[in-house]
mmCIF file of C-alpha atoms in Angstrom:
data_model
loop_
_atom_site.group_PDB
_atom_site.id
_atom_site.type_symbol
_atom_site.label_atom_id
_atom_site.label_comp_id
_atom_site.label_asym_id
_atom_site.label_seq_id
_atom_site.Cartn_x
_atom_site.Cartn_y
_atom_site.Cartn_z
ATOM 1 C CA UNK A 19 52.342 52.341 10.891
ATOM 2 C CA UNK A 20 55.281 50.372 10.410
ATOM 3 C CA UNK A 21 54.939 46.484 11.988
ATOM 4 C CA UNK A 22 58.225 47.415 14.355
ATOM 5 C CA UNK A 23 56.432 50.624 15.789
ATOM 6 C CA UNK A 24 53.043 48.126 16.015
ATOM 7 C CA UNK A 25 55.182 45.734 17.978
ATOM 8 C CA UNK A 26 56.533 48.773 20.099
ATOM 9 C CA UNK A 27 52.956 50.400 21.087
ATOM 10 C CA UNK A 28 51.860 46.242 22.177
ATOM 11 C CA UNK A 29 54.739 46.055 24.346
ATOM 12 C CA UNK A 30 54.166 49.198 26.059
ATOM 13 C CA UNK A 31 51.067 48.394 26.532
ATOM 14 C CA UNK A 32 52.089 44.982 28.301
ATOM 15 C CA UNK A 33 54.322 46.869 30.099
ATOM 16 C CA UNK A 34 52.006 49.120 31.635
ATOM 17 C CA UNK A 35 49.725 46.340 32.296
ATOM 18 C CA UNK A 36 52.140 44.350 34.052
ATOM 19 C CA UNK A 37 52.955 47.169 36.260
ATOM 20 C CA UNK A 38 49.660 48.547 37.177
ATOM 21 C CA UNK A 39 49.336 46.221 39.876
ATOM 22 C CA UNK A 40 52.231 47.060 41.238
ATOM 23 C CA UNK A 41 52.094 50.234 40.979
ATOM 24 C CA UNK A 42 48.628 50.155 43.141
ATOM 25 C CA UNK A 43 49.992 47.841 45.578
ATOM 26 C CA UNK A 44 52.732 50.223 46.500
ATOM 27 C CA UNK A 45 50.537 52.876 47.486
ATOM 28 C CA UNK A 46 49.246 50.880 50.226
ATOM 29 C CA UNK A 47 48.568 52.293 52.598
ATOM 30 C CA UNK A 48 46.898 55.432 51.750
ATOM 31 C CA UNK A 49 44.908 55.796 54.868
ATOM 32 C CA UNK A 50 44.693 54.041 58.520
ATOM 33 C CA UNK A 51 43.834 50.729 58.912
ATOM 34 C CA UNK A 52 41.844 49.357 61.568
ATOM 35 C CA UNK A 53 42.695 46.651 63.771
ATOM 36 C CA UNK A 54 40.110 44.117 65.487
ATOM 37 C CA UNK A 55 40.167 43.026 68.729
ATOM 38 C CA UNK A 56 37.184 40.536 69.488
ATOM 39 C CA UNK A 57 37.547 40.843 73.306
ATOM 40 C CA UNK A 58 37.901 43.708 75.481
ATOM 41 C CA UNK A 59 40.658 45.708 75.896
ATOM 42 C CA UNK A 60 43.135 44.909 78.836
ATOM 43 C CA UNK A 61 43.546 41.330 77.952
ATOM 44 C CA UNK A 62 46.918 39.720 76.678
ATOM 45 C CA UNK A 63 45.646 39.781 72.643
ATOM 46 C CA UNK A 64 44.784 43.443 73.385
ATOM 47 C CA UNK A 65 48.029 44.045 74.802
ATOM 48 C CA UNK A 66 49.785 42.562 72.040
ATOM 49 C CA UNK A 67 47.391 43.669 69.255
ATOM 50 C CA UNK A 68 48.553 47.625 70.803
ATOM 51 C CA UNK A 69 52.153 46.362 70.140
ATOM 52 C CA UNK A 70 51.428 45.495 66.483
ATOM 53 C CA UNK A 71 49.477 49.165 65.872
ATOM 54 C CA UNK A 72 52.569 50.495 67.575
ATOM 55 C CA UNK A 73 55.017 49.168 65.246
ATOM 56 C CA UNK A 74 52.737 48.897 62.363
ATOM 57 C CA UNK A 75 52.183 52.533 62.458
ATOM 58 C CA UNK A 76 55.764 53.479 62.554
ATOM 59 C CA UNK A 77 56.641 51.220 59.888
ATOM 60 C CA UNK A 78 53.516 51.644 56.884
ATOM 61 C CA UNK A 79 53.157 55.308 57.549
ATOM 62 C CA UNK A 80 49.713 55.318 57.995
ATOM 63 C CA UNK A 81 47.467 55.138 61.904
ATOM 64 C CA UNK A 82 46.954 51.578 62.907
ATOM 65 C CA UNK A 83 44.073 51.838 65.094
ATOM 66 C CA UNK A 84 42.997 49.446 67.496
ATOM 67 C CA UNK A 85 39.788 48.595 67.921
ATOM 68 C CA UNK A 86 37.667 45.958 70.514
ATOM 69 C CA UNK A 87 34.535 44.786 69.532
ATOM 70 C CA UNK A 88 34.051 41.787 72.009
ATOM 71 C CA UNK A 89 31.113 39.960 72.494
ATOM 72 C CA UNK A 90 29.561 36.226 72.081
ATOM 73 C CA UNK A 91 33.141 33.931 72.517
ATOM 74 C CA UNK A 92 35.081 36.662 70.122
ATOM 75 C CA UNK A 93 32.112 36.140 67.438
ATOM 76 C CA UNK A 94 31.407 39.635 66.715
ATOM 77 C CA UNK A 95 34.397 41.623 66.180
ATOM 78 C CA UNK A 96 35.394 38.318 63.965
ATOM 79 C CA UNK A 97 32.595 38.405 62.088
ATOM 80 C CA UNK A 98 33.018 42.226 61.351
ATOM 81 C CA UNK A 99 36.372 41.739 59.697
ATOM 82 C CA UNK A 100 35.293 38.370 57.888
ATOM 83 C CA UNK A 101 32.624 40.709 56.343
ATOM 84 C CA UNK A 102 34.896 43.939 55.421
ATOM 85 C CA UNK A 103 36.735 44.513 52.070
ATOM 86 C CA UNK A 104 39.924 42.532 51.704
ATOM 87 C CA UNK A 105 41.830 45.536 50.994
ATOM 88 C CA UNK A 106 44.006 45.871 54.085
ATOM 89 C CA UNK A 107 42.613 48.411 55.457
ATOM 90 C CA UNK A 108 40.381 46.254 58.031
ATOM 91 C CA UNK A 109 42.577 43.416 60.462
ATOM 92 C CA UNK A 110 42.110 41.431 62.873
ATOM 93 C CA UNK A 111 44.050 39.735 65.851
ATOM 94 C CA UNK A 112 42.092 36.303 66.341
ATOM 95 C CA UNK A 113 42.731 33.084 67.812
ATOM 96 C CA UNK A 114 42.497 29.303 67.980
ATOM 97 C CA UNK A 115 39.028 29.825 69.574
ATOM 98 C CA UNK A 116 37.993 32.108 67.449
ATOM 99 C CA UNK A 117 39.221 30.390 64.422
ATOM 100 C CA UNK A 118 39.770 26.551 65.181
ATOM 101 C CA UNK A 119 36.950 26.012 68.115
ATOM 102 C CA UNK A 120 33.632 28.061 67.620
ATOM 103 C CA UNK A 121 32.549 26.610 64.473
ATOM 104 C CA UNK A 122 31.948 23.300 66.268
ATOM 105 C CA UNK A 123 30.726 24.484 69.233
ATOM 106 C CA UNK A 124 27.962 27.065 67.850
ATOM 107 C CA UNK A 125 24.979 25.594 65.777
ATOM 108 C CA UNK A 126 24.772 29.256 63.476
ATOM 109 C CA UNK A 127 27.999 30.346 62.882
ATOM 110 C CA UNK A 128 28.330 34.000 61.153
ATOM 111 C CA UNK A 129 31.540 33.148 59.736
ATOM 112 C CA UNK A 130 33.319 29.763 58.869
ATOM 113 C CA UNK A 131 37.330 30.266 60.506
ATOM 114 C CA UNK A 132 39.438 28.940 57.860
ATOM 115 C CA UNK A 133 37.480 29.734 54.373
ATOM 116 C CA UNK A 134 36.634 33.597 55.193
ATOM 117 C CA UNK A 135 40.387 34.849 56.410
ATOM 118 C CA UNK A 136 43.103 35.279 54.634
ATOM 119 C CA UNK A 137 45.887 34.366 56.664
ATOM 120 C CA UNK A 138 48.913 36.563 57.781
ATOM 121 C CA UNK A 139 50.856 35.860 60.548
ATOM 122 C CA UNK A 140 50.814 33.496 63.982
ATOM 123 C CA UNK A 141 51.607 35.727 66.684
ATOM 124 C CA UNK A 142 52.127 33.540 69.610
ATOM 125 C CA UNK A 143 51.793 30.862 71.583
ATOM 126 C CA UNK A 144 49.820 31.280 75.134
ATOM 127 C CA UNK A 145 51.455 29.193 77.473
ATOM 128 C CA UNK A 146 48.493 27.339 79.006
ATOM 129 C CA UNK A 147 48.797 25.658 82.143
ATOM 130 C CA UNK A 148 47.707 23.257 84.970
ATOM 131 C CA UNK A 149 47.498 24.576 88.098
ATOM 132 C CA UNK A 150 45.739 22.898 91.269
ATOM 133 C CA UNK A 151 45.193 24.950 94.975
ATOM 134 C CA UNK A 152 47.487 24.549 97.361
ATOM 135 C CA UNK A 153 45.166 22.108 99.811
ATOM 136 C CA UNK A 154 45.042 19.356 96.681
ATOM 137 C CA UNK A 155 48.309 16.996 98.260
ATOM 138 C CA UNK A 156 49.576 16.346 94.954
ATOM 139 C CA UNK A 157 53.030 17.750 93.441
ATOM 140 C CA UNK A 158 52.700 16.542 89.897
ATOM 141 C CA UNK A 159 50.188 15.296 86.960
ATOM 142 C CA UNK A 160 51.020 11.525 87.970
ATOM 143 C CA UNK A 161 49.845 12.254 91.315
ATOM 144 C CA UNK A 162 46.709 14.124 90.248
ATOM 145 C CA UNK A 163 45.390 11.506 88.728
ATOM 146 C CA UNK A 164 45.920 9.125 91.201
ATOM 147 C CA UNK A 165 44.201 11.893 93.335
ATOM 148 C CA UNK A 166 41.102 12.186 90.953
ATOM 149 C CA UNK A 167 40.484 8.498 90.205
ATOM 150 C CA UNK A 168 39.920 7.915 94.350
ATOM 151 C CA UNK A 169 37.534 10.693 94.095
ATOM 152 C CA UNK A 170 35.339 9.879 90.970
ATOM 153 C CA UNK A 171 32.908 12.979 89.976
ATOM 154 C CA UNK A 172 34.117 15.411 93.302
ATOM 155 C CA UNK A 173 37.095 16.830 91.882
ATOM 156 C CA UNK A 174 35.931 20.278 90.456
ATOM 157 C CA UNK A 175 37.772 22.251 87.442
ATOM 158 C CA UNK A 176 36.634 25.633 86.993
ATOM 159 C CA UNK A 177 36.410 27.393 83.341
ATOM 160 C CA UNK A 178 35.471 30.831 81.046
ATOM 161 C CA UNK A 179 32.231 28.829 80.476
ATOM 162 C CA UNK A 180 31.008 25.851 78.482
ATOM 163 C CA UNK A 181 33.223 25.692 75.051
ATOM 164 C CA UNK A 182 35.793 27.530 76.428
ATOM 165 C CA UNK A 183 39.607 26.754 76.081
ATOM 166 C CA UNK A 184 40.117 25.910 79.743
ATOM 167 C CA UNK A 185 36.861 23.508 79.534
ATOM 168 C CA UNK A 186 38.470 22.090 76.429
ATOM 169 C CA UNK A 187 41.948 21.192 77.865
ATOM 170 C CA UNK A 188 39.829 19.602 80.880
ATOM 171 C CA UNK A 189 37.861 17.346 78.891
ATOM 172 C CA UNK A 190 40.441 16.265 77.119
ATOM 173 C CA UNK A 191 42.836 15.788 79.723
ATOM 174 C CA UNK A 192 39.673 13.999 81.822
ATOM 175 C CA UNK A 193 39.463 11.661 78.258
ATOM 176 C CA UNK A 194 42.732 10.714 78.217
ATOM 177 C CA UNK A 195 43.934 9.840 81.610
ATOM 178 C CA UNK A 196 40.442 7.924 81.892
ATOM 179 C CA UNK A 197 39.153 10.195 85.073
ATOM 180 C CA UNK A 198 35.867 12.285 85.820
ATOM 181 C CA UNK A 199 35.744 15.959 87.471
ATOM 182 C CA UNK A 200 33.217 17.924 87.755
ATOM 183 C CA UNK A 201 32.859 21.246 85.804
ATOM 184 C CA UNK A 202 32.230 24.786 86.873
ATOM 185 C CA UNK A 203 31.430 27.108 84.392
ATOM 186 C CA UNK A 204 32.127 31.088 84.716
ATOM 187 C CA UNK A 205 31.531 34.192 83.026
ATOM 188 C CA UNK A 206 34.873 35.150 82.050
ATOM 189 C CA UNK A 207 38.469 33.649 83.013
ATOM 190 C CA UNK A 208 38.680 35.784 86.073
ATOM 191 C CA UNK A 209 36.238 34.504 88.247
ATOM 192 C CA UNK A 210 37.452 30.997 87.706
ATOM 193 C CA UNK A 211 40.639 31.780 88.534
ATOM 194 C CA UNK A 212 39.689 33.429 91.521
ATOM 195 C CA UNK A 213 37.196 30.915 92.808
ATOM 196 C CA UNK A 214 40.573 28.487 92.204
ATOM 197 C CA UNK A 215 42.557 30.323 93.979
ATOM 198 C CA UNK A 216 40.181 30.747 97.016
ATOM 199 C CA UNK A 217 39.843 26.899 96.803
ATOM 200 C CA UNK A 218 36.497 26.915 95.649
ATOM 201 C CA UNK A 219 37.620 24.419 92.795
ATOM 202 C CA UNK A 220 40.454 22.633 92.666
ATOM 203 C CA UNK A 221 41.856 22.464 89.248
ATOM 204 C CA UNK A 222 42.159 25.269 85.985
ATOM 205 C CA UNK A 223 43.566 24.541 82.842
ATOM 206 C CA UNK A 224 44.401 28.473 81.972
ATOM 207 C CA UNK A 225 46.701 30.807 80.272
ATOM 208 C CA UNK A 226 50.075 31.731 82.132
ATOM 209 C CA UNK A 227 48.996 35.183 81.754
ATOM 210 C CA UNK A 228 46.244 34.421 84.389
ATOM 211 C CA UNK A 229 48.004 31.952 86.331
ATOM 212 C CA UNK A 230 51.489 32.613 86.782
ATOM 213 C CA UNK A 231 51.103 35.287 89.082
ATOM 214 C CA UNK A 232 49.426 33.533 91.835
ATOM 215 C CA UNK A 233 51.771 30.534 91.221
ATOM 216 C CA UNK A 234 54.436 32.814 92.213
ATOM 217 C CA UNK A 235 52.886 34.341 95.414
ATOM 218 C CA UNK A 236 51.768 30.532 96.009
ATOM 219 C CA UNK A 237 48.574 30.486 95.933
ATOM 220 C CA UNK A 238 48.693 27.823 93.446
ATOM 221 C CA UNK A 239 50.227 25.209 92.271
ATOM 222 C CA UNK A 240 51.820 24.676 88.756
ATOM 223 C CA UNK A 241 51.771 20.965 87.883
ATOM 224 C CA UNK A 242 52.748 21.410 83.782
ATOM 225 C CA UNK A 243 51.788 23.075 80.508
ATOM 226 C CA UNK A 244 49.056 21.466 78.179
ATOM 227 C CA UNK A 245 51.634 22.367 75.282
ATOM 228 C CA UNK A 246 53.584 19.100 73.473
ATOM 229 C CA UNK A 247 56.933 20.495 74.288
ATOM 230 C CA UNK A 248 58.336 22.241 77.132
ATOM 231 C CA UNK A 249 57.955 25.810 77.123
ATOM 232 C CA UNK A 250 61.154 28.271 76.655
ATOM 233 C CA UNK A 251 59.424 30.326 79.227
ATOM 234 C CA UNK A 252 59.214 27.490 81.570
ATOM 235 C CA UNK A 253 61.729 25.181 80.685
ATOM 236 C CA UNK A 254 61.738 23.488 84.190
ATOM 237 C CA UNK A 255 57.938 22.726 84.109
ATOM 238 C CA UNK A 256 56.867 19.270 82.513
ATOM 239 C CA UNK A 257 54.319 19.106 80.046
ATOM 240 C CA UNK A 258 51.328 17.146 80.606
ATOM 241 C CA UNK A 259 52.024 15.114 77.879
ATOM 242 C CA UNK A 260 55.464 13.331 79.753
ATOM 243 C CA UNK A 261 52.818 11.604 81.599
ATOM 244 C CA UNK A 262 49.931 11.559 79.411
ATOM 245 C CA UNK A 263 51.355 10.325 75.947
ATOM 246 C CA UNK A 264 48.975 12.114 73.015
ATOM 247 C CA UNK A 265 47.960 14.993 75.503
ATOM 248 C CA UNK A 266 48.588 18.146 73.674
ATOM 249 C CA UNK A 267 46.348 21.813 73.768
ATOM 250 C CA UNK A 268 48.025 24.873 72.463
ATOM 251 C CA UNK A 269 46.342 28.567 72.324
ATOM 252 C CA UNK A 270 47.883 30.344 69.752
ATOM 253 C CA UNK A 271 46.903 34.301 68.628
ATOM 254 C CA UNK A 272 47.215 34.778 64.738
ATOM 255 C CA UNK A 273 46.806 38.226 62.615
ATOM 256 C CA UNK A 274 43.945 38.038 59.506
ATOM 257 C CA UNK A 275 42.507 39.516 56.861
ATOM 258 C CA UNK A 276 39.046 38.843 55.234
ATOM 259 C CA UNK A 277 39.562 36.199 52.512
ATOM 260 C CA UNK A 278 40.755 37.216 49.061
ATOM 261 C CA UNK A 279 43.498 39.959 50.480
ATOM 262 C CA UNK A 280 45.709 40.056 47.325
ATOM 263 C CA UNK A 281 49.059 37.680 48.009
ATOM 264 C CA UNK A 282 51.436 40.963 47.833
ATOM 265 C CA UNK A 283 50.086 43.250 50.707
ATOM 266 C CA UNK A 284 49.619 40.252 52.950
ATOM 267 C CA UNK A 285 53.091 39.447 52.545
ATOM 268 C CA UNK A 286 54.307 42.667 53.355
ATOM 269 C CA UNK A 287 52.186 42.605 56.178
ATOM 270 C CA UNK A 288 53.954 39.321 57.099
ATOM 271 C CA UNK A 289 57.341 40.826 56.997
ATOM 272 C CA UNK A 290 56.675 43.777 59.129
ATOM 273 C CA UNK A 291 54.520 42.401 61.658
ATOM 274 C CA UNK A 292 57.188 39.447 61.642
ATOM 275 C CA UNK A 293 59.847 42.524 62.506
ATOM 276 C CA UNK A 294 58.103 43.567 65.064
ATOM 277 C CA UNK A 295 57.974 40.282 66.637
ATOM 278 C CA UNK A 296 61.594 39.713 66.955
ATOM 279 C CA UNK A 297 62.604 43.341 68.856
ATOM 280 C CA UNK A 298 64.009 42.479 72.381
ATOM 281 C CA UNK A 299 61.466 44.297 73.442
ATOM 282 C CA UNK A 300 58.448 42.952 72.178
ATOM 283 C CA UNK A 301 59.783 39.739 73.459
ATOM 284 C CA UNK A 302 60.057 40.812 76.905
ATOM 285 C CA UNK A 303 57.291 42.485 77.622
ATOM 286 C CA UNK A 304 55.530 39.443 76.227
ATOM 287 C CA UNK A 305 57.579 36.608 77.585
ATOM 288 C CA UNK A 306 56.837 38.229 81.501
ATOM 289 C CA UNK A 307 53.057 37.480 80.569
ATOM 290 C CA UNK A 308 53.609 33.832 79.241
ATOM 291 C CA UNK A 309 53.636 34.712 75.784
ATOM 292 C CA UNK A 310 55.755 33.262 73.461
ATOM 293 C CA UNK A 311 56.262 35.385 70.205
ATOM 294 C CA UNK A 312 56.345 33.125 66.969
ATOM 295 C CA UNK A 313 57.795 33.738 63.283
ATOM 296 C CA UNK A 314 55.835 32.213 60.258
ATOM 297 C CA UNK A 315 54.822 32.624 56.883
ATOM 298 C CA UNK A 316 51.094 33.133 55.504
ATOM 299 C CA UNK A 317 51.453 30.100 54.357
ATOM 300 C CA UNK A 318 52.268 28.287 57.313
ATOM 301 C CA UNK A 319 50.141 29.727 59.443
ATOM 302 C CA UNK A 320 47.580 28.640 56.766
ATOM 303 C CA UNK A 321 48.273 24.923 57.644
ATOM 304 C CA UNK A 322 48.346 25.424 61.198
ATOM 305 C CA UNK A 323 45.088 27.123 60.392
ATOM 306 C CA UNK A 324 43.824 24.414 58.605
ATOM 307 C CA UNK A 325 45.157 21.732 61.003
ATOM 308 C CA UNK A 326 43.291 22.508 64.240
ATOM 309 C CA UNK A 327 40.049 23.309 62.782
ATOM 310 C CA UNK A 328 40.023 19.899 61.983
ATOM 311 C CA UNK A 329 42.029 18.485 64.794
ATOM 312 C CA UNK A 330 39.773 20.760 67.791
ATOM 313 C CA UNK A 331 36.773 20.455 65.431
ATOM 314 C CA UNK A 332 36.450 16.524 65.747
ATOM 315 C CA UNK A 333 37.428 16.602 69.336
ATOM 316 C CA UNK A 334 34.982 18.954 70.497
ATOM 317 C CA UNK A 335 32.130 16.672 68.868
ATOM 318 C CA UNK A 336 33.406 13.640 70.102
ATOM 319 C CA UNK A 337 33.571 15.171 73.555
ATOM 320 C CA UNK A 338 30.181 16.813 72.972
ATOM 321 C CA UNK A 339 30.799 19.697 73.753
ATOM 322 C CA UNK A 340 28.583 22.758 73.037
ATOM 323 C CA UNK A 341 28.542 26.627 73.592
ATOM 324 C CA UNK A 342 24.866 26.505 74.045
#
């Protein structure tokens, strides 16, 4: 064998080396992938995790098939996909909660947020608000607080339950304006609107998706978003933060993968569910729920990841706050 034909057979070989990745990448999918929901169906994630498998579907050529497993704050269906094979085949549609909250708040985590995802896509941004029943005579967040600090310890803000995001945007909005409420705890975000809008509390920090309705038929009152800037959705509404300086929540819904999905497939997940995200559509039917649709990269999302587990992770243990 001649040293030229020796060379030949090792770069083949290379070659076909090179490409074999490839080559098993691009059969992805070969079968359908699931999709997590960790809450129950009905819900704004579910809504828009159904308009993902929708377009997902259409676009791999495969079933994209949504699935709720709710339970313990969104623990369990998270856990399920932190604990599957990071071959694409298993998703999920989490959130800041899920992913930025719960590992302060819970003692024995299953999971740890940032280090056991691989991260795809932010989805959207929630616009949370502040909303106060119609009998509280105050028009804005200035006035509020004026309202709250005559009435030390009366003032009650309802919430999902203890660690919750709504209990989380009180405390810290209690923290920084210097005031004291008192909190009511549900089961579940509907009761505590509903117990707010029959003026059973006074004040909900609370997704526009839950909110926005009875602001409309004025049965409450919208007094700003917990967001830093205005939102696109409600660019006439003030932020909380134009009269509390360094007050700033925001709820955003993300797409993962269990850690160590290979850097290929999760950017072609990226760019399609990205797609998706920016049909008029999509943007409608999510904008008339409060829901602002977002574009990022895997890495980006990775920092913003990586950036409120440590920001909402130090202010839920200097608030002490617990799930438990």
């Amino acid at each position: 064998m001649t040293p030229h034909f020796k060379r030949l057979l090792r770069a083949c070989a290379l070659g076909l080396a090179m490409t074999a990745p490839a080559l098993s990448q691009a059969a992805w999918p070969e079968k359908p992938i699931t999709l997590i929901v960790p809450w129950a169906a009905g819900g704004s994630t579910d809504i828009l995790a159904r308009v993902l498998s929708e377009g997902l579907t259409q676009s791999l050529g495969q079933p994209v098939i949504v699935e709720n497993r709710s339970g313990a704050s969104g623990n369990i269906g998270t856990t399920f996909v932190a604990r599957a094979k990071p071959d694409g085949y298993t998703l999920l549609v989490g959130s800041m909660s899920t992913h930025t909250m719960n590992q302060a708040l819970y003692s024995n985590m299953p999971f740890d947020g940032v280090k056991d995802f691989t991260p795809i896509a932010e989805l959207a941004l929630v616009t949370n608000t502040m909303v106060v029943h119609p009998s509280v005579p105050v028009n804005n967040v200035k006035e509020f607080i004026a309202y709250v600090k005559e009435r030390p310890d009366t003032v009650a803000y309802a919430s999902a339950g203890q660690g919750s995001t709504n209990h989380l945007s009180a405390a810290l909005f209690e923290k920084t304006a210097g005031v004291k409420m008192m909190h009511i705890p549900y089961r579940g975000g509907a009761p505590a609107v509903l117990d707010t809008v029959a003026g059973r509390t006074q004040v909900l920090f609370s997704a526009g998706t839950q909110t926005l309705p009875h602001v409309q038929s004025g049965k409450l009152k919208l007094l700003g978003v917990t967001e830093e800037q205005r939102s696109p959705l409600l660019p006439e509404v003030p932020t909380v933060a134009e009269t509390l300086p360094g007050y700033e929540l925001s709820v955003w819904y993300g797409a993962f993968g269990p850690a160590g999905m290979p850097p290929e497939l999760t950017a072609r997940l990226n760019h399609e569910i990205n797609l998706i995200l920016k049909r008029p559509d999509v943007i409608k039917k999510m904008g008339d729920m409060g829901v602002l649709l977002t574009e990022t990269t895997p890495e980006q999302f990775g920092q913003i990841l990586t950036r409120d587990a440590d920001k909402y992770g130090k202010l839920i243990k200097e608030l002490g706050i617990t799930a438990e």
